[in-house]
Amino acid sequence: IDFVNIDTTGNASDFGNLVAATGIACAMSSRTRGVIAGGTSPNDSGNSDKMDFVTIASTGNATDFGNLITARHGAMSNSSSTRGLIIGGRTPSRLNSIEYITIAATGNAQDFGDASDTVQFSSAASSPTRGLFAMGNTNPTYVNSVEFVTISTLGNSSDFGDLTTIRAVSGAFSNAVRAVFSRGEVYPAENETNVMDFFTFSTLGNAVDFGDSTVSAKNGMDGGCSSPTRGCTGGGAVPSAPQSATIDYVQIMTTGNAIDFGDLNQGGQYPAAFSNGHGGLG
């Protein structure tokens, strides 16, 4: 696990380690605690139902949180100040189920509802009330649709609008007003893109162009995190490096191209990220 101070720039520092080596997981957080859920692990025959947590204010190794209902990798996640959602993924069969946890209390996940279709390898963001997620790689193709749920209730997701391009495995971050979806893999060529677009949480509708990231990258998935003013995206794969370490950032309430932030300690695809200042916290 790496960490950065979002309000500065510079390279990431070591935070600690997960309970077990894990890839293609998702992550969510409150102001005090970060939770990492699911993924692939050599200890779990390919799909993990494990959840770990850390206390964000102090560095150190993760601790067991509980278990998902369904072991999965390639899921998305978003959160409010109290509740975290785990959306879709695959087992290896693709899933449309949504599960939830109460972040302050350790324990197993519970059923929340369903997405309109199976969804995997995409990205999600949240305001204090709404959670958005890009459908991304559905069955059998990619789509540009984005759905939403009201985090404090239970139920199935509804259509919110469309991304400006058809793509998957992007990163996303948000403050309480805007959600930004950055980079990804465009369909059908599966090439990297530097596209960034944004939604306004309070109004349904399609995304608007934000600008370009510093690199064209795919396989970023849940690798975005934010403060109330700034959003960062890191990791993924770029044409020159299948394990990218690049982090870039934008000011969420403006539009324009991203700026270089620094580098991760170790580059990698399908990262998961969280912060103690994201849009779901108000």
mmCIF file with all atom_site columns, C-alpha atoms in Angstrom, residues 174-265:
data_model
loop_
_atom_site.group_PDB
_atom_site.id
_atom_site.type_symbol
_atom_site.label_atom_id
_atom_site.label_alt_id
_atom_site.label_comp_id
_atom_site.label_asym_id
_atom_site.label_entity_id
_atom_site.label_seq_id
_atom_site.pdbx_PDB_ins_code
_atom_site.Cartn_x
_atom_site.Cartn_y
_atom_site.Cartn_z
_atom_site.occupancy
_atom_site.B_iso_or_equiv
_atom_site.pdbx_formal_charge
_atom_site.auth_seq_id
_atom_site.auth_comp_id
_atom_site.auth_asym_id
_atom_site.auth_atom_id
_atom_site.pdbx_PDB_model_num
ATOM 1  C CA . SER A 1 174 ? -15.046 13.029 -7.106  1.00 0.00 ? 174 SER A CA 1
ATOM 2  C CA . ASN A 1 175 ? -15.846 15.806 -4.710  1.00 0.00 ? 175 ASN A CA 1
ATOM 3  C CA . ALA A 1 176 ? -19.398 16.387 -3.450  1.00 0.00 ? 176 ALA A CA 1
ATOM 4  C CA . VAL A 1 177 ? -20.388 18.144 -6.708  1.00 0.00 ? 177 VAL A CA 1
ATOM 5  C CA . ARG A 1 178 ? -18.596 16.444 -9.623  1.00 0.00 ? 178 ARG A CA 1
ATOM 6  C CA . ALA A 1 179 ? -17.458 12.975 -10.636 1.00 0.00 ? 179 ALA A CA 1
ATOM 7  C CA . VAL A 1 180 ? -14.537 12.708 -13.077 1.00 0.00 ? 180 VAL A CA 1
ATOM 8  C CA . PHE A 1 181 ? -13.828 9.559  -15.106 1.00 0.00 ? 181 PHE A CA 1
ATOM 9  C CA . SER A 1 182 ? -10.245 9.472  -16.381 1.00 0.00 ? 182 SER A CA 1
ATOM 10 C CA . ARG A 1 183 ? -8.402  7.419  -19.026 1.00 0.00 ? 183 ARG A CA 1
ATOM 11 C CA . GLY A 1 184 ? -9.374  3.823  -19.866 1.00 0.00 ? 184 GLY A CA 1
ATOM 12 C CA . GLU A 1 185 ? -9.518  1.304  -22.667 1.00 0.00 ? 185 GLU A CA 1
ATOM 13 C CA . VAL A 1 186 ? -11.620 2.278  -25.679 1.00 0.00 ? 186 VAL A CA 1
ATOM 14 C CA . TYR A 1 187 ? -13.786 -0.174 -27.565 1.00 0.00 ? 187 TYR A CA 1
ATOM 15 C CA . PRO A 1 188 ? -13.375 -2.049 -29.885 1.00 0.00 ? 188 PRO A CA 1
ATOM 16 C CA . ALA A 1 189 ? -9.626  -1.524 -30.445 1.00 0.00 ? 189 ALA A CA 1
ATOM 17 C CA . GLU A 1 190 ? -8.825  -1.845 -26.705 1.00 0.00 ? 190 GLU A CA 1
ATOM 18 C CA . ASN A 1 191 ? -6.282  0.961  -27.006 1.00 0.00 ? 191 ASN A CA 1
ATOM 19 C CA . GLU A 1 192 ? -5.318  3.325  -24.193 1.00 0.00 ? 192 GLU A CA 1
ATOM 20 C CA . THR A 1 193 ? -6.954  6.772  -24.052 1.00 0.00 ? 193 THR A CA 1
ATOM 21 C CA . ASN A 1 194 ? -6.232  10.056 -22.259 1.00 0.00 ? 194 ASN A CA 1
ATOM 22 C CA . VAL A 1 195 ? -9.889  11.187 -22.199 1.00 0.00 ? 195 VAL A CA 1
ATOM 23 C CA . MET A 1 196 ? -11.320 12.729 -19.032 1.00 0.00 ? 196 MET A CA 1
ATOM 24 C CA . ASP A 1 197 ? -14.988 13.622 -18.680 1.00 0.00 ? 197 ASP A CA 1
ATOM 25 C CA . PHE A 1 198 ? -17.240 14.654 -15.800 1.00 0.00 ? 198 PHE A CA 1
ATOM 26 C CA . PHE A 1 199 ? -20.778 14.505 -14.439 1.00 0.00 ? 199 PHE A CA 1
ATOM 27 C CA . THR A 1 200 ? -22.598 16.775 -12.000 1.00 0.00 ? 200 THR A CA 1
ATOM 28 C CA . PHE A 1 201 ? -24.123 14.558 -9.293  1.00 0.00 ? 201 PHE A CA 1
ATOM 29 C CA . SER A 1 202 ? -27.264 16.609 -8.735  1.00 0.00 ? 202 SER A CA 1
ATOM 30 C CA . THR A 1 203 ? -28.524 16.366 -12.342 1.00 0.00 ? 203 THR A CA 1
ATOM 31 C CA . LEU A 1 204 ? -29.000 13.327 -14.519 1.00 0.00 ? 204 LEU A CA 1
ATOM 32 C CA . GLY A 1 205 ? -27.428 13.574 -17.969 1.00 0.00 ? 205 GLY A CA 1
ATOM 33 C CA . ASN A 1 206 ? -24.449 12.788 -20.129 1.00 0.00 ? 206 ASN A CA 1
ATOM 34 C CA . ALA A 1 207 ? -20.818 13.503 -19.334 1.00 0.00 ? 207 ALA A CA 1
ATOM 35 C CA . VAL A 1 208 ? -18.992 16.629 -20.519 1.00 0.00 ? 208 VAL A CA 1
ATOM 36 C CA . ASP A 1 209 ? -15.365 16.744 -21.684 1.00 0.00 ? 209 ASP A CA 1
ATOM 37 C CA . PHE A 1 210 ? -12.980 17.735 -18.880 1.00 0.00 ? 210 PHE A CA 1
ATOM 38 C CA . GLY A 1 211 ? -9.580  17.636 -20.613 1.00 0.00 ? 211 GLY A CA 1
ATOM 39 C CA . ASP A 1 212 ? -6.782  15.121 -21.107 1.00 0.00 ? 212 ASP A CA 1
ATOM 40 C CA . SER A 1 213 ? -4.672  13.140 -18.674 1.00 0.00 ? 213 SER A CA 1
ATOM 41 C CA . THR A 1 214 ? -0.875  13.416 -18.865 1.00 0.00 ? 214 THR A CA 1
ATOM 42 C CA . VAL A 1 215 ? -0.625  9.955  -20.448 1.00 0.00 ? 215 VAL A CA 1
ATOM 43 C CA . SER A 1 216 ? -2.898  7.627  -22.377 1.00 0.00 ? 216 SER A CA 1
ATOM 44 C CA . ALA A 1 217 ? -3.494  4.748  -19.968 1.00 0.00 ? 217 ALA A CA 1
ATOM 45 C CA . LYS A 1 218 ? -5.790  1.751  -19.530 1.00 0.00 ? 218 LYS A CA 1
ATOM 46 C CA . ASN A 1 219 ? -6.350  -0.767 -16.750 1.00 0.00 ? 219 ASN A CA 1
ATOM 47 C CA . GLY A 1 220 ? -6.535  1.988  -14.142 1.00 0.00 ? 220 GLY A CA 1
ATOM 48 C CA . MET A 1 221 ? -9.887  0.701  -12.823 1.00 0.00 ? 221 MET A CA 1
ATOM 49 C CA . ASP A 1 222 ? -10.397 1.960  -9.233  1.00 0.00 ? 222 ASP A CA 1
ATOM 50 C CA . GLY A 1 223 ? -7.105  3.875  -9.184  1.00 0.00 ? 223 GLY A CA 1
ATOM 51 C CA . GLY A 1 224 ? -8.532  7.332  -8.458  1.00 0.00 ? 224 GLY A CA 1
ATOM 52 C CA . CYS A 1 225 ? -8.811  9.271  -5.205  1.00 0.00 ? 225 CYS A CA 1
ATOM 53 C CA . SER A 1 226 ? -9.543  12.859 -4.219  1.00 0.00 ? 226 SER A CA 1
ATOM 54 C CA . SER A 1 227 ? -9.744  15.696 -1.749  1.00 0.00 ? 227 SER A CA 1
ATOM 55 C CA . PRO A 1 228 ? -12.607 18.234 -1.887  1.00 0.00 ? 228 PRO A CA 1
ATOM 56 C CA . THR A 1 229 ? -10.598 20.221 -4.465  1.00 0.00 ? 229 THR A CA 1
ATOM 57 C CA . ARG A 1 230 ? -8.192  17.878 -6.231  1.00 0.00 ? 230 ARG A CA 1
ATOM 58 C CA . GLY A 1 231 ? -8.453  14.460 -7.910  1.00 0.00 ? 231 GLY A CA 1
ATOM 59 C CA . CYS A 1 232 ? -5.565  12.062 -8.575  1.00 0.00 ? 232 CYS A CA 1
ATOM 60 C CA . THR A 1 233 ? -5.336  9.039  -10.874 1.00 0.00 ? 233 THR A CA 1
ATOM 61 C CA . GLY A 1 234 ? -2.422  6.606  -10.817 1.00 0.00 ? 234 GLY A CA 1
ATOM 62 C CA . GLY A 1 235 ? -1.145  3.343  -12.210 1.00 0.00 ? 235 GLY A CA 1
ATOM 63 C CA . GLY A 1 236 ? -2.469  1.367  -15.149 1.00 0.00 ? 236 GLY A CA 1
ATOM 64 C CA . ALA A 1 237 ? -0.788  0.470  -18.423 1.00 0.00 ? 237 ALA A CA 1
ATOM 65 C CA . VAL A 1 238 ? 0.632   2.893  -20.994 1.00 0.00 ? 238 VAL A CA 1
ATOM 66 C CA . PRO A 1 239 ? 2.061   2.032  -24.438 1.00 0.00 ? 239 PRO A CA 1
ATOM 67 C CA . SER A 1 240 ? 5.637   2.315  -23.157 1.00 0.00 ? 240 SER A CA 1
ATOM 68 C CA . ALA A 1 241 ? 5.118   0.616  -19.768 1.00 0.00 ? 241 ALA A CA 1
ATOM 69 C CA . PRO A 1 242 ? 2.679   -2.201 -18.948 1.00 0.00 ? 242 PRO A CA 1
ATOM 70 C CA . GLN A 1 243 ? 3.159   -1.378 -15.251 1.00 0.00 ? 243 GLN A CA 1
ATOM 71 C CA . SER A 1 244 ? 2.833   2.410  -15.119 1.00 0.00 ? 244 SER A CA 1
ATOM 72 C CA . ALA A 1 245 ? 3.775   4.334  -11.951 1.00 0.00 ? 245 ALA A CA 1
ATOM 73 C CA . THR A 1 246 ? 2.540   7.738  -13.169 1.00 0.00 ? 246 THR A CA 1
ATOM 74 C CA . ILE A 1 247 ? 0.185   9.795  -10.962 1.00 0.00 ? 247 ILE A CA 1
ATOM 75 C CA . ASP A 1 248 ? -1.475  12.926 -12.333 1.00 0.00 ? 248 ASP A CA 1
ATOM 76 C CA . TYR A 1 249 ? -3.990  15.389 -10.885 1.00 0.00 ? 249 TYR A CA 1
ATOM 77 C CA . VAL A 1 250 ? -6.622  17.989 -11.744 1.00 0.00 ? 250 VAL A CA 1
ATOM 78 C CA . GLN A 1 251 ? -8.580  20.667 -9.881  1.00 0.00 ? 251 GLN A CA 1
ATOM 79 C CA . ILE A 1 252 ? -12.041 19.084 -9.861  1.00 0.00 ? 252 ILE A CA 1
ATOM 80 C CA . MET A 1 253 ? -14.127 22.268 -10.146 1.00 0.00 ? 253 MET A CA 1
ATOM 81 C CA . THR A 1 254 ? -12.240 23.545 -13.188 1.00 0.00 ? 254 THR A CA 1
ATOM 82 C CA . THR A 1 255 ? -11.728 21.919 -16.562 1.00 0.00 ? 255 THR A CA 1
ATOM 83 C CA . GLY A 1 256 ? -8.424  21.421 -18.338 1.00 0.00 ? 256 GLY A CA 1
ATOM 84 C CA . ASN A 1 257 ? -5.598  18.984 -18.805 1.00 0.00 ? 257 ASN A CA 1
ATOM 85 C CA . ALA A 1 258 ? -4.058  17.033 -15.946 1.00 0.00 ? 258 ALA A CA 1
ATOM 86 C CA . ILE A 1 259 ? -0.696  17.878 -14.374 1.00 0.00 ? 259 ILE A CA 1
ATOM 87 C CA . ASP A 1 260 ? 2.020   15.449 -13.290 1.00 0.00 ? 260 ASP A CA 1
ATOM 88 C CA . PHE A 1 261 ? 1.822   14.688 -9.551  1.00 0.00 ? 261 PHE A CA 1
ATOM 89 C CA . GLY A 1 262 ? 4.636   12.181 -9.082  1.00 0.00 ? 262 GLY A CA 1
ATOM 90 C CA . ASP A 1 263 ? 5.074   8.402  -9.143  1.00 0.00 ? 263 ASP A CA 1
ATOM 91 C CA . LEU A 1 264 ? 3.940   5.365  -7.218  1.00 0.00 ? 264 LEU A CA 1
ATOM 92 C CA . ASN A 1 265 ? 6.595   3.313  -5.435  1.00 0.00 ? 265 ASN A CA 1
#
